[in-house]
PDB file of C-alpha atoms in Angstrom:
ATOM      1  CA  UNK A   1     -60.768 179.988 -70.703  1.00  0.00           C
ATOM      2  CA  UNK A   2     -61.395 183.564 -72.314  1.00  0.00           C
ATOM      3  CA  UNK A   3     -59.706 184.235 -75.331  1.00  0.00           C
ATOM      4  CA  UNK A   4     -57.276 186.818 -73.962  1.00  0.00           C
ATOM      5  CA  UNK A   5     -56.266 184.205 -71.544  1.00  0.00           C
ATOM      6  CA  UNK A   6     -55.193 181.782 -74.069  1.00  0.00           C
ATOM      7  CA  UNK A   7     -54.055 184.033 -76.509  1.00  0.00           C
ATOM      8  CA  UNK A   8     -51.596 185.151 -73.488  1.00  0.00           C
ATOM      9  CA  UNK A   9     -51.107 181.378 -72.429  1.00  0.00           C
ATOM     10  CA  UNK A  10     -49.993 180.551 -76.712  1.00  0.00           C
ATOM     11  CA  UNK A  11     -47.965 183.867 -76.924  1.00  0.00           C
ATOM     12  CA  UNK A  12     -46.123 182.568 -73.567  1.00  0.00           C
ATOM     13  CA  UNK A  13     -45.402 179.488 -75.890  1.00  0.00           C
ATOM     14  CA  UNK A  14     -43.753 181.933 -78.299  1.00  0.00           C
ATOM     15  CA  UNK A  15     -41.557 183.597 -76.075  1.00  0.00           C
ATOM     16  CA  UNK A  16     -39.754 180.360 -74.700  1.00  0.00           C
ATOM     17  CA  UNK A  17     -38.517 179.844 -78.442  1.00  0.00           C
ATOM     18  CA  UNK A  18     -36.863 176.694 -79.132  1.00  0.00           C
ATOM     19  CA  UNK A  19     -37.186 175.318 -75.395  1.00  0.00           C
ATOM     20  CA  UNK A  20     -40.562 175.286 -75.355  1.00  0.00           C
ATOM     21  CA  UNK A  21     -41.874 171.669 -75.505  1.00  0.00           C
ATOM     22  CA  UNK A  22     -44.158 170.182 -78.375  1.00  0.00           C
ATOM     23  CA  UNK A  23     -46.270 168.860 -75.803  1.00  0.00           C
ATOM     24  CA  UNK A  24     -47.402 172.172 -74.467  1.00  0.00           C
ATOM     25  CA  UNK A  25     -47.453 173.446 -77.590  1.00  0.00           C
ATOM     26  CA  UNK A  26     -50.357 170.942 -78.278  1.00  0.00           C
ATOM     27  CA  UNK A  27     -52.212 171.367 -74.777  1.00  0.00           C
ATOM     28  CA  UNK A  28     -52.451 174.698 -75.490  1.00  0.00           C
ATOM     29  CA  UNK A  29     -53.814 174.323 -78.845  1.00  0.00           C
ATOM     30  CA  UNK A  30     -56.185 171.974 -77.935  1.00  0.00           C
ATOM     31  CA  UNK A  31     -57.788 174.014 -74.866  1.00  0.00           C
ATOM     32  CA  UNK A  32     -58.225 177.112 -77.442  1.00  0.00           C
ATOM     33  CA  UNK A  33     -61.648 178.373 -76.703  1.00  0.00           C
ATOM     34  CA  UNK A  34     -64.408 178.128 -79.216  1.00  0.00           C
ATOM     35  CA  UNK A  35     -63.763 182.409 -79.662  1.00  0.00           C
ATOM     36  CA  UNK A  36     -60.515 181.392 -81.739  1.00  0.00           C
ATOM     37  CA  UNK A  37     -63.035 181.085 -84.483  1.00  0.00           C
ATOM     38  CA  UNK A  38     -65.012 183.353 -84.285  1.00  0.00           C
ATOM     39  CA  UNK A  39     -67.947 184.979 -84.537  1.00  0.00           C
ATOM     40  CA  UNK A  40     -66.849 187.866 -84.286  1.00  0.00           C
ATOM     41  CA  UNK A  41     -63.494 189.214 -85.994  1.00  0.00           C
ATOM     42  CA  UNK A  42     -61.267 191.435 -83.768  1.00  0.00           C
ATOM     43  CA  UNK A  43     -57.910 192.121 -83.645  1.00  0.00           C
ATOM     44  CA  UNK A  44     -56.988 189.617 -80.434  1.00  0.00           C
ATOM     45  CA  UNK A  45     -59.493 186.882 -82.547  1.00  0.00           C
ATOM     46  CA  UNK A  46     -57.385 187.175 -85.451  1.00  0.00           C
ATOM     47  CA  UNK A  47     -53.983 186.842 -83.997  1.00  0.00           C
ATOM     48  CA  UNK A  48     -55.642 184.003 -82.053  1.00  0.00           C
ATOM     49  CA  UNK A  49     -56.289 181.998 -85.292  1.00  0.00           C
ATOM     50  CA  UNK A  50     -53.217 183.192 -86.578  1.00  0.00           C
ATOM     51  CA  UNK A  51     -51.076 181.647 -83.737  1.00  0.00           C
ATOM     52  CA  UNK A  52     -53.408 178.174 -83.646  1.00  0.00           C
ATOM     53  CA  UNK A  53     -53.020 177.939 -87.177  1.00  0.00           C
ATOM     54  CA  UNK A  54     -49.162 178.206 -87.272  1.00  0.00           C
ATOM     55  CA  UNK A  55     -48.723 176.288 -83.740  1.00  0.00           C
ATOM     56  CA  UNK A  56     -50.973 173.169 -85.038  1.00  0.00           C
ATOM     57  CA  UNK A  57     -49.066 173.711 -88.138  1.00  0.00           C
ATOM     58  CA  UNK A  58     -45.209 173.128 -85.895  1.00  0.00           C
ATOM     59  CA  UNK A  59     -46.630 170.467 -84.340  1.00  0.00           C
ATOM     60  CA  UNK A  60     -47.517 168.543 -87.958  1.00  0.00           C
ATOM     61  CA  UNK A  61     -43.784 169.389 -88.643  1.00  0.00           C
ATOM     62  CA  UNK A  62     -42.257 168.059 -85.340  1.00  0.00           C
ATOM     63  CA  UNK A  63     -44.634 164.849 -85.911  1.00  0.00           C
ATOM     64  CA  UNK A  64     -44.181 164.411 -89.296  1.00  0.00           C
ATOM     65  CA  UNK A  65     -41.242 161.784 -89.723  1.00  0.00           C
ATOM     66  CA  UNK A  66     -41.659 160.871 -85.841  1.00  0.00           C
ATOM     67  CA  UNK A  67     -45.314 160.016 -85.943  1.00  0.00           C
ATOM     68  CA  UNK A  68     -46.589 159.699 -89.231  1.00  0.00           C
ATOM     69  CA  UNK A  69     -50.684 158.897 -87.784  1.00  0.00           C
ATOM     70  CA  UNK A  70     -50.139 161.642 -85.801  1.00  0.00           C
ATOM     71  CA  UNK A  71     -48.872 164.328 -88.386  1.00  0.00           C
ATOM     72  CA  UNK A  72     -52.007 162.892 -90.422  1.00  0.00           C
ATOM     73  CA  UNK A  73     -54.280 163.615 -87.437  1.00  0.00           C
ATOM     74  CA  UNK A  74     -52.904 166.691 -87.012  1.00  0.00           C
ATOM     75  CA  UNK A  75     -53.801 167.979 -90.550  1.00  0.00           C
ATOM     76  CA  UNK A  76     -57.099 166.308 -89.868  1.00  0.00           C
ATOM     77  CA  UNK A  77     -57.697 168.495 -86.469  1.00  0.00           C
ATOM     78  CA  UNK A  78     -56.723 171.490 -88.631  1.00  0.00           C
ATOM     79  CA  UNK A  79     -59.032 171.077 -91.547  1.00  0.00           C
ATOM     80  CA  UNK A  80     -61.848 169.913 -89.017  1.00  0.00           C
ATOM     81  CA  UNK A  81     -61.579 173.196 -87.233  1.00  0.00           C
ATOM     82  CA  UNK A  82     -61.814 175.362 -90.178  1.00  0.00           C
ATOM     83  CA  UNK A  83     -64.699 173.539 -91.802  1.00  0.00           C
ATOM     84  CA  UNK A  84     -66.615 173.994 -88.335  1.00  0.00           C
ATOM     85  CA  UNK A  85     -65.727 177.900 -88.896  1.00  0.00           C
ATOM     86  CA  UNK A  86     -66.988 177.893 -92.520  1.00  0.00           C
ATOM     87  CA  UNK A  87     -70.361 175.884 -91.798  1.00  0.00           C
ATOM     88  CA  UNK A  88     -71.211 178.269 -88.499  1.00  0.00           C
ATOM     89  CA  UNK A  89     -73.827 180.532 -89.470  1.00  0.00           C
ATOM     90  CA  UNK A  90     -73.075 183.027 -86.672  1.00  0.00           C
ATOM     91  CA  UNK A  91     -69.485 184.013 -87.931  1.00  0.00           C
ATOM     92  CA  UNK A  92     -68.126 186.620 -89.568  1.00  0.00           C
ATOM     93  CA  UNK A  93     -67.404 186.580 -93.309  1.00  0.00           C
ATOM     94  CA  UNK A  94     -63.890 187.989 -93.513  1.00  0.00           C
ATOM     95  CA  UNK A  95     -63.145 184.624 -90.596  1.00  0.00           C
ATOM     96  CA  UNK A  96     -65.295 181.948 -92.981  1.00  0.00           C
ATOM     97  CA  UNK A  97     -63.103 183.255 -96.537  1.00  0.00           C
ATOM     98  CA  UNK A  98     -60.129 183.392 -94.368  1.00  0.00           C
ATOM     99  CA  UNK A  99     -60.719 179.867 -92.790  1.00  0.00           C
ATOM    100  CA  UNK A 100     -61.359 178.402 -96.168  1.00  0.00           C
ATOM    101  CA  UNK A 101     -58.737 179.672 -98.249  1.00  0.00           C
ATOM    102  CA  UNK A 102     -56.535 178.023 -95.550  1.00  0.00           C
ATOM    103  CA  UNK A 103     -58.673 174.881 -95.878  1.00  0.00           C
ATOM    104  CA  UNK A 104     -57.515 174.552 -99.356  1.00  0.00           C
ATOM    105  CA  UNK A 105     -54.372 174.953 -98.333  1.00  0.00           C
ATOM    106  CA  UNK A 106     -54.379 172.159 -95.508  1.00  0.00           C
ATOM    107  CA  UNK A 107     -56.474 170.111 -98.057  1.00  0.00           C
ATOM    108  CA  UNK A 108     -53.232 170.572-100.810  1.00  0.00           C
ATOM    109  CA  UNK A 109     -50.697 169.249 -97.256  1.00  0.00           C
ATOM    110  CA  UNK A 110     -53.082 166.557 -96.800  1.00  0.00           C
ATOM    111  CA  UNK A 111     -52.627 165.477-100.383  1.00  0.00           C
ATOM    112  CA  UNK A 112     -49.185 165.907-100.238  1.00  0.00           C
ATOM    113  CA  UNK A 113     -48.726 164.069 -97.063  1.00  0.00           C
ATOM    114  CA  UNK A 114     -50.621 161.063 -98.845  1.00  0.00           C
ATOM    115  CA  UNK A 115     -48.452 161.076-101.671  1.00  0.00           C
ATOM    116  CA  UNK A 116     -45.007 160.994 -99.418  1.00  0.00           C
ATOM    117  CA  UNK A 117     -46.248 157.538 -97.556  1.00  0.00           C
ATOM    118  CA  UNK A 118     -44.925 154.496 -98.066  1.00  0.00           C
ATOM    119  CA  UNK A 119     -47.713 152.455 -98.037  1.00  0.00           C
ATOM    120  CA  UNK A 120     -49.998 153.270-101.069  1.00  0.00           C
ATOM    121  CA  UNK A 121     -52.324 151.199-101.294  1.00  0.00           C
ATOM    122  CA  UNK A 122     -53.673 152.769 -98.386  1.00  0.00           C
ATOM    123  CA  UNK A 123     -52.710 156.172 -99.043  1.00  0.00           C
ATOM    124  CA  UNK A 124     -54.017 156.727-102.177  1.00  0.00           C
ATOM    125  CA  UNK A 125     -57.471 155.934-101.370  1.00  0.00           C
ATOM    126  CA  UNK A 126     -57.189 158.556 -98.507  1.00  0.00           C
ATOM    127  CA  UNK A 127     -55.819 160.953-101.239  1.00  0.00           C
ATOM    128  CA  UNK A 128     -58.842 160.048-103.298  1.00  0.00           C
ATOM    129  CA  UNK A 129     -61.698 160.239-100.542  1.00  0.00           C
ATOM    130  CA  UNK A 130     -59.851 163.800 -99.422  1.00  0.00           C
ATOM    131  CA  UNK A 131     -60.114 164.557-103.159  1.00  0.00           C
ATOM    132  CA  UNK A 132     -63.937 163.722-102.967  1.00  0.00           C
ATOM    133  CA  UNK A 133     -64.836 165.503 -99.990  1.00  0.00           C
ATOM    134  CA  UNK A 134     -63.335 168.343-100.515  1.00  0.00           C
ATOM    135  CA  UNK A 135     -65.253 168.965-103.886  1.00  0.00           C
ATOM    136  CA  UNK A 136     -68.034 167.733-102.162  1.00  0.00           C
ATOM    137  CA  UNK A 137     -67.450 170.604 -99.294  1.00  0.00           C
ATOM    138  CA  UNK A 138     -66.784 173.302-101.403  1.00  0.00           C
ATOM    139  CA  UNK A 139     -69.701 172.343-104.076  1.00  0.00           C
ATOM    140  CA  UNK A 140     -72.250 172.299-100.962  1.00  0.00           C
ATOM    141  CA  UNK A 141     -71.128 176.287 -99.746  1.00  0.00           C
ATOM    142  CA  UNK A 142     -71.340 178.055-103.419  1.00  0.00           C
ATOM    143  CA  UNK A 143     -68.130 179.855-102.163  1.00  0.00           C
ATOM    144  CA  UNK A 144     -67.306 182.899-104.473  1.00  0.00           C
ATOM    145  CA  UNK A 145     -70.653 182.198-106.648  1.00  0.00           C
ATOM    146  CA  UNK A 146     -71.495 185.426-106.429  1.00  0.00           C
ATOM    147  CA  UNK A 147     -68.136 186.634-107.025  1.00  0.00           C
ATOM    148  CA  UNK A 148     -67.930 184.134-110.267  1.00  0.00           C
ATOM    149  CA  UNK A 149     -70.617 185.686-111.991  1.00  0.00           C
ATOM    150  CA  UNK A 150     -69.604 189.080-111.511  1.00  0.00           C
ATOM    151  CA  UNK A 151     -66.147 188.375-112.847  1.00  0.00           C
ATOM    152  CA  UNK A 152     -67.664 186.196-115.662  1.00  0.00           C
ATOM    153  CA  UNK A 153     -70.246 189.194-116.525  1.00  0.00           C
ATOM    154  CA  UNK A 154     -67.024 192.166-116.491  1.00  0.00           C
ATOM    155  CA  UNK A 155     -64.824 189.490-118.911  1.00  0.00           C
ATOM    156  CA  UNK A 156     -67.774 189.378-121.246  1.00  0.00           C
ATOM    157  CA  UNK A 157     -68.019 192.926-121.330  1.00  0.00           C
ATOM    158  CA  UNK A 158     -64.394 193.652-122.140  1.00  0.00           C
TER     159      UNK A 158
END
């Protein structure tokens, strides 16, 4: 499937407002073509994102007090997808600082989601293995290094 093809097939979605099902909702997001990430950023790429993004995030919400493993998976696909983007050495830059500010986001509603369980014992140690990986991940891609030192270097100077 090309990406104009399933950014028409997601924006179809859209248009059927409230009667259009979860379950298509999540077919569609799950055939999105490998373009929805990139490498290259173009206006149809970036409202392609856009609308995965926001339909994987509907689906977490429609599964969240119906399906509690699946809500969790959910957030899992998400944050799976936008390390992928982040690690691919063939996309764009604006796409990999895009996908990972919304990683940190998704990591923060993973956390969140953890905390609201009942069952602690088990969801705390996800929280703390999230907590882990995610320092881990971020540690292991320098992101903003560069950016760091300038900042440091101008706040010295002022």
């Amino acid at each position: 499937m090309t990406l104009n093809t399933w950014l028409a097939s997601i924006s179809d979605w859209y248009q059927m407002g409230r009667t259009g099902s979860i379950t298509t909702l999540e077919s569609r997001l799950y055939s999105a073509p490998d373009s929805v990430w990139g490498p290259h950023l173009t206006e149809n790429q970036s409202k392609a994102i856009a609308c995965w993004l926001d339909g994987c995030l509907r689906v977490f919400e429609y599964e969240k007090y119906q399906d509690p493993n699946k809500a969790y998976q959910t957030l899992q696909y998400i944050a799976a997808k936008l390390e992928m983007t982040a690690f691919s050495p063939t996309t764009d830059i604006e796409i990999k600082d895009w996908g990972l500010k919304r990683l940190q986001h998704i990591t923060v509603l993973r956390l969140e989601f953890c905390n609201q369980q009942q069952d602690q014992s088990i969801w705390d140690k996800e929280a703390h293995t999230l907590i882990d990986m995610h320092v881990k991940l971020m540690a292991s891609i320098s992101w903003n290094e560069a950016y760091n030192e300038v900042s440091q270097n101008n706040s010295i100077r002022h």
